Short mmCIF file of C-alpha atoms in Angstrom, two decimals:
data_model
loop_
_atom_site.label_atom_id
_atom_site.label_comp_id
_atom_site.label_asym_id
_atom_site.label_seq_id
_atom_site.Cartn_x
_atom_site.Cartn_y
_atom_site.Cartn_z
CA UNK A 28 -31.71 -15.50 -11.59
CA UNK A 29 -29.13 -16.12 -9.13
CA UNK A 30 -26.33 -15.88 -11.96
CA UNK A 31 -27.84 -13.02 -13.49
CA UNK A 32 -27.56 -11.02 -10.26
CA UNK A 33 -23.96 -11.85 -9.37
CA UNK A 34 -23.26 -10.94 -13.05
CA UNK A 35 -24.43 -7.70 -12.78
CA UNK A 36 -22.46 -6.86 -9.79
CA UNK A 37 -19.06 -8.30 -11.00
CA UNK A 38 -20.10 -5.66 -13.97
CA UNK A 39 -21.10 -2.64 -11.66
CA UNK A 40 -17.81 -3.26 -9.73
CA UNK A 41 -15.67 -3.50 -12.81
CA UNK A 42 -17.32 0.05 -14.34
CA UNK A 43 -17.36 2.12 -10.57
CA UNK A 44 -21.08 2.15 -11.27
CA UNK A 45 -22.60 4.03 -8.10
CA UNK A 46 -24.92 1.15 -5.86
CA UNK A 47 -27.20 2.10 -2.81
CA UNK A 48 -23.70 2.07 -0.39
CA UNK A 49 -21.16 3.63 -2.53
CA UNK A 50 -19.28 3.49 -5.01
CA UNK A 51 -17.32 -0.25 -6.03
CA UNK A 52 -14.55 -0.14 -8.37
CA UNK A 53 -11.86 -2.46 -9.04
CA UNK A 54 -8.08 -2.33 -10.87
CA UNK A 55 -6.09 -5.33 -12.03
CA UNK A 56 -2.36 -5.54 -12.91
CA UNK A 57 -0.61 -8.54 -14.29
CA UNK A 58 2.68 -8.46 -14.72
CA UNK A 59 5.45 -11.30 -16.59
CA UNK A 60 7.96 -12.01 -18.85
CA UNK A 61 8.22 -10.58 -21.95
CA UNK A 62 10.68 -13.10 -23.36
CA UNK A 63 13.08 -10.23 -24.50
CA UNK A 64 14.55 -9.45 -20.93
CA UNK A 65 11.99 -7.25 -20.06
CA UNK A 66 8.19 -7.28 -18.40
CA UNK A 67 4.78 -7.55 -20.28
CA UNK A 68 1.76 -6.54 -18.68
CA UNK A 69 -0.70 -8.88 -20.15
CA UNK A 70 -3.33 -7.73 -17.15
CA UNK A 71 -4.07 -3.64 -16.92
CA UNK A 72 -7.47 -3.54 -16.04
CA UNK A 73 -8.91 -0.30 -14.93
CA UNK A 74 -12.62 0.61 -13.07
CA UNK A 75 -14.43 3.61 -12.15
CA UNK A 76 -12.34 6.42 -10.27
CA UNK A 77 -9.40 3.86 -10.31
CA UNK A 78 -7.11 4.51 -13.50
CA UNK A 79 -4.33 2.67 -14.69
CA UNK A 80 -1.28 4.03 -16.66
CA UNK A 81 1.75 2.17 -17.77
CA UNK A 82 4.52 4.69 -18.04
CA UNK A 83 8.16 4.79 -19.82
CA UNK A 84 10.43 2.57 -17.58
CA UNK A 85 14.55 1.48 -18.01
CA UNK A 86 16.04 -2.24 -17.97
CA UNK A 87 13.54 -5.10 -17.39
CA UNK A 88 11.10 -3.58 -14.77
CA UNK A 89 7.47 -2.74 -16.08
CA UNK A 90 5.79 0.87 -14.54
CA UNK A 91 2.63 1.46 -13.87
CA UNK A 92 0.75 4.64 -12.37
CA UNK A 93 -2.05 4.70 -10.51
CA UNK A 94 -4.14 7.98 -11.38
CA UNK A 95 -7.24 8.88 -8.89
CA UNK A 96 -10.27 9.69 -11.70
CA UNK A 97 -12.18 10.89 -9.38
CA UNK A 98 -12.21 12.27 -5.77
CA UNK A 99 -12.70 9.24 -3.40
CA UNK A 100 -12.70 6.81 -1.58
CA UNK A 101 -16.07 9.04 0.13
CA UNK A 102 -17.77 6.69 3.01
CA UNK A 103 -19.55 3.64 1.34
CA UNK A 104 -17.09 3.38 -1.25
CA UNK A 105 -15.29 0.15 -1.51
CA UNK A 106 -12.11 0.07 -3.70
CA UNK A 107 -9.80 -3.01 -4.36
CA UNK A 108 -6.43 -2.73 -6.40
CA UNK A 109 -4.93 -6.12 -7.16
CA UNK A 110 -1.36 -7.12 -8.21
CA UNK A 111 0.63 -10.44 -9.32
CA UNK A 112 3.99 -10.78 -10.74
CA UNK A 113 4.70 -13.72 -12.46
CA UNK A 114 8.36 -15.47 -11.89
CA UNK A 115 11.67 -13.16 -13.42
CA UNK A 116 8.80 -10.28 -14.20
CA UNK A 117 9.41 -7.08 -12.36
CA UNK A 118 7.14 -4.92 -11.71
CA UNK A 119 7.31 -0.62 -10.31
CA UNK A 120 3.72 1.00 -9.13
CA UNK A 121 3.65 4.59 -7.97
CA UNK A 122 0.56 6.93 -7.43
CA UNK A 123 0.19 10.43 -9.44
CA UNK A 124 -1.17 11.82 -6.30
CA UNK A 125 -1.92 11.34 -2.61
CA UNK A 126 -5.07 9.39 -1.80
CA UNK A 127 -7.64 11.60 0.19
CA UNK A 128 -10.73 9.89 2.28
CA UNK A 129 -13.79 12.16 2.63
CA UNK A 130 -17.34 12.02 4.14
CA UNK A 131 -19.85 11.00 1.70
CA UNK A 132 -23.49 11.06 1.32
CA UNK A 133 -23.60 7.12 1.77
CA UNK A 134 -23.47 6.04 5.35
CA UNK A 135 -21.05 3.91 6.64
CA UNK A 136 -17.03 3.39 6.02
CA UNK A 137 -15.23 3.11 2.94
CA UNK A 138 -13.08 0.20 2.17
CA UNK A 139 -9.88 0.73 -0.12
CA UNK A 140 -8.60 -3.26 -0.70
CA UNK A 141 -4.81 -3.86 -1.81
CA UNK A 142 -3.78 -7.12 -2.79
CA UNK A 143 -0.43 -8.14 -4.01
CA UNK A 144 1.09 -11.82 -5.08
CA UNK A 145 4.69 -12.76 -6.06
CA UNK A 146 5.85 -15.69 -7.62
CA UNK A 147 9.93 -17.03 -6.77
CA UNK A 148 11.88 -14.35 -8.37
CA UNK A 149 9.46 -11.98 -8.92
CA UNK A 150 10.00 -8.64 -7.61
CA UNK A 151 7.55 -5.43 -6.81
CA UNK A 152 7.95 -2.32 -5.92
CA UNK A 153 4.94 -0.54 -4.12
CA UNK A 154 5.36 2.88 -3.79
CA UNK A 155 2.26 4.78 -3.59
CA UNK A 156 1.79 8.29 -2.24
CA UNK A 157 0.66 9.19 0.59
CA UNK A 158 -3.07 8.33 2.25
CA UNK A 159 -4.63 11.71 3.92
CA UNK A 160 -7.98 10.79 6.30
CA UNK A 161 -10.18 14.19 5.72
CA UNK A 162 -11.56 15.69 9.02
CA UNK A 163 -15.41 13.61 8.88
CA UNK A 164 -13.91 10.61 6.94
CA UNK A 165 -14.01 7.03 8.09
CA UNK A 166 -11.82 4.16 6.01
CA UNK A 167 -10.37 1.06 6.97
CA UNK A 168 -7.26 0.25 4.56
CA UNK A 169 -6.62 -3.46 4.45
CA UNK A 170 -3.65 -4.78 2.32
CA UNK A 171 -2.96 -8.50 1.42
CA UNK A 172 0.20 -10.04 0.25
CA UNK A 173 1.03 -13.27 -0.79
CA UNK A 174 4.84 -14.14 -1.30
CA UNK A 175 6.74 -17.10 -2.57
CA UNK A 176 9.98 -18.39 -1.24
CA UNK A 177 12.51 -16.22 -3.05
CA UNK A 178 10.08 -13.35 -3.99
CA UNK A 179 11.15 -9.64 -3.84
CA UNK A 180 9.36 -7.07 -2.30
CA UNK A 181 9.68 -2.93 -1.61
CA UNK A 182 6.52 -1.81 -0.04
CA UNK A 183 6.10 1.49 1.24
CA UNK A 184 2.87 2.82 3.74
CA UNK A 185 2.32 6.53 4.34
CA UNK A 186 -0.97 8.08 6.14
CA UNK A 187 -1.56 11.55 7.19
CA UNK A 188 -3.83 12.37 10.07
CA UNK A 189 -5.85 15.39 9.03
CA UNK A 190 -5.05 18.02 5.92
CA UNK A 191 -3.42 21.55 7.31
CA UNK A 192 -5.17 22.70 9.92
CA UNK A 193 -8.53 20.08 10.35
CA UNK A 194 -8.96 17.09 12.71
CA UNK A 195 -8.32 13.65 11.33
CA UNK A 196 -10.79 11.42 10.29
CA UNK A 197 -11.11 7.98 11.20
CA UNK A 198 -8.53 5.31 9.87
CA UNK A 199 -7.90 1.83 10.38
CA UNK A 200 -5.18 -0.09 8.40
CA UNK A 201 -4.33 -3.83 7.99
CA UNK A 202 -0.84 -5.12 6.47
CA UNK A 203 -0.44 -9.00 6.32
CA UNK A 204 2.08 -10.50 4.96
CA UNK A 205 3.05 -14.25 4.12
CA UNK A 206 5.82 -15.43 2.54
CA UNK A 207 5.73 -19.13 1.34
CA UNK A 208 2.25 -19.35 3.22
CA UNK A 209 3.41 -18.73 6.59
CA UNK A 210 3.44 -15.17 8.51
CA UNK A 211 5.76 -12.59 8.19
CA UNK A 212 4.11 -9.95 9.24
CA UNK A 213 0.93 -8.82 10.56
CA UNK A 214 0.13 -5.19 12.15
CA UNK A 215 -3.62 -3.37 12.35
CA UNK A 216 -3.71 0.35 13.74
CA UNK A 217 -6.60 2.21 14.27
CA UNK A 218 -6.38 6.54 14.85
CA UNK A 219 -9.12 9.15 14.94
CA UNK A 220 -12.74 9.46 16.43
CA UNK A 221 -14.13 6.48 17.88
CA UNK A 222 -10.22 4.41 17.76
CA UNK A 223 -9.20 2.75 20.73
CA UNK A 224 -7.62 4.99 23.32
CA UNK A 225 -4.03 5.83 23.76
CA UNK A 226 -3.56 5.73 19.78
CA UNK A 227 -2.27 9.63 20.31
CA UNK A 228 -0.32 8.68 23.05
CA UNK A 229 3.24 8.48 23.92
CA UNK A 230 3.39 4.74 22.83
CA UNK A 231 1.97 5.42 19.82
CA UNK A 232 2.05 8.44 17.96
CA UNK A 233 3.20 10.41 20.44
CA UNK A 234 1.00 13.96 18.92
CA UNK A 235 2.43 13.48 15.23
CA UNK A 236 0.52 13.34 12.24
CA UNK A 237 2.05 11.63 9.82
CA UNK A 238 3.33 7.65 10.15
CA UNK A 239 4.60 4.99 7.53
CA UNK A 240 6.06 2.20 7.37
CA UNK A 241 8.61 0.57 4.66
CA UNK A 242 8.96 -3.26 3.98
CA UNK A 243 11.97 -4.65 2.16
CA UNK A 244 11.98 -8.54 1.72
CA UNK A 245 14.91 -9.68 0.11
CA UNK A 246 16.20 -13.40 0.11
CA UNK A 247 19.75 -12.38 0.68
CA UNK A 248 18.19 -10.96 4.87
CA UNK A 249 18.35 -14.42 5.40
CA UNK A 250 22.19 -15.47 5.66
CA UNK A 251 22.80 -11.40 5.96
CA UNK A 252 19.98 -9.81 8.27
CA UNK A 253 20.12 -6.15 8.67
CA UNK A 254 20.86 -4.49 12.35
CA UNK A 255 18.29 -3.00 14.41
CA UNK A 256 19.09 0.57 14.62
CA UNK A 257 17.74 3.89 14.93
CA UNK A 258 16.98 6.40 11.86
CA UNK A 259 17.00 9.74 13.66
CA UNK A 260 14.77 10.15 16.65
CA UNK A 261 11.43 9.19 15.57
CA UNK A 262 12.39 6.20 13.66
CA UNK A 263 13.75 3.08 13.56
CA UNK A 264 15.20 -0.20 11.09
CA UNK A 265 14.07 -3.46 12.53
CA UNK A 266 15.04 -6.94 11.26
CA UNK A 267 12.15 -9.51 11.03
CA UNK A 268 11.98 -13.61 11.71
CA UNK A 269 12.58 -13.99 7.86
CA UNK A 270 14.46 -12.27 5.19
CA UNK A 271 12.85 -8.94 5.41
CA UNK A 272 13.28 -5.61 7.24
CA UNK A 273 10.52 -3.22 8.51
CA UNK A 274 11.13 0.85 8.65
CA UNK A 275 8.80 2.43 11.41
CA UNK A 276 8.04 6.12 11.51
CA UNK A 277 6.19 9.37 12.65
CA UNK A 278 6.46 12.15 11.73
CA UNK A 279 5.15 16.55 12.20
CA UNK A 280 3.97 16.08 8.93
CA UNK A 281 4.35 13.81 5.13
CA UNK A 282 7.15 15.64 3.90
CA UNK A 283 9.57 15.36 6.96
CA UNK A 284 8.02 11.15 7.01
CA UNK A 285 8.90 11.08 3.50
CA UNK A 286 12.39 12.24 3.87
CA UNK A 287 12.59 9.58 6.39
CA UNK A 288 12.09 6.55 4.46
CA UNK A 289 13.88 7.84 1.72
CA UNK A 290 16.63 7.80 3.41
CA UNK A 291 15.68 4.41 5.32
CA UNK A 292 15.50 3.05 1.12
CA UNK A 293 18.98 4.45 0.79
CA UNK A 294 20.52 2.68 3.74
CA UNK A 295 18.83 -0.56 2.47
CA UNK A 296 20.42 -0.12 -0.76
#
């Protein structure tokens, strides 16, 4: 009996089948070799409101699109997106379309799970759109990633505090990092109703809206770290105890935040 149950919840997480506390979906990506000089995708596994699409892509890199199927994550809902790259694959993800957290009917928070693995000269590119918390909303973001000694990485973080002209919601987000099992980066920020105090403040987000964050890890940062220096007034390039550099920002709103770190992405080349 005890198999029987697990079974059918692997199953009713795989589909985005509804359950008493949300919704539970899944998506899968598996990227490697292809053998020809470019990179196969032997995993694509979509679930539920989260939809996969590989799209037309130049040179050796592999793209895939993440399309929202439905509105969500709504409170109860749990979502987890996971990602490996194999060694010499390279792999580009991208989102049609910002994420938006609502209220739902189902009490509680909603969980959205990212987890990424890279092999020794693998590389990935996360670049999803941005996250908007909904005025009522309550989510707690939580990404994972796992990297080998000699792994590539371009990860890029973007939330927005409210749509035009509502409160935020509540959001709290996670980023861990490890590269060849040891810490590289850990960071946890909570905003909105019920977040610890001084998260509006002038230490924090000083009254702006809109904040991200862009990781580059790049073996080269270790012989050749990048200068700390500021981008503008409301950002700033840091170099990190290992071959990486971090991009903090706020921003009035995601369109001046995105300008930002595409700039920042330009200036790392």
């Amino acid at each position: 009996m005890t198999s029987g149950a697990s079974e059918a919840s692997e199953a009713s997480e795989a589909s985005g089948a509804p359950e008493a506390s949300g919704v539970r979906a899944a998506a899968r990506i598996g990227a490697r070799p292809d053998g020809r000089g470019g990179t196969a995708l032997p995993t694509l596994e979509s679930g539920g409101p989260l939809a996969l699409r590989r799209t037309r892509a130049s040179g050796p890199e592999a793209r895939v699109m993440l399309v929202g199927a439905m509105s969500g994550p709504l409170g109860g809902d749990h979502f987890t997106v996971t990602a490996e790259v194999a060694e010499g694959a390279r792999l580009h993800v991208g989102s049609a379309a910002a994420t938006i957290a609502l209220p739902g009917q189902a009490k509680g928070e909603a969980r959205y799970d990212v987890r990424l693995k890279v092999a020794h000269g693998g590389e990935l590119w996360w670049l999803p759109e941005q996250l908007i918390s909904a005025e009522g909303s309550d989510l707690r973001l939580a990404t994972q990633v796992e990297l080998a000694v000699g792994a590539r990485l371009t990860l890029r973080e973007e939330q927005v505090l409210g749509r035009a002209g509502e409160e935020p919601g509540r959001l709290s987000s996670r980023l861990t990092v490890l590269l060849g099992g040891r810490p590289l980066f850990d960071q946890e920020l909570s905003c909105g109703p019920g977040a610890p105090g001084g998260w509006d403040g002038p230490a924090v987000l000083g009254g702006h809206r809109a904040l991200g964050q862009l990781l580059v890890v790049r073996p080269e940062y270790a012989t050749r770290p990048v200068e700390a220096r500021l981008l503008g007034e409301h950002a700033a390039l840091t170099p990190l105890a290992g071959p990486a550099a971090l991009v903090t920002a706020v921003a009035a709103d995601a369109l001046q935040l995105r300008r930002t770190l595409d700039e920042a992405l330009r200036l790392l080349g």
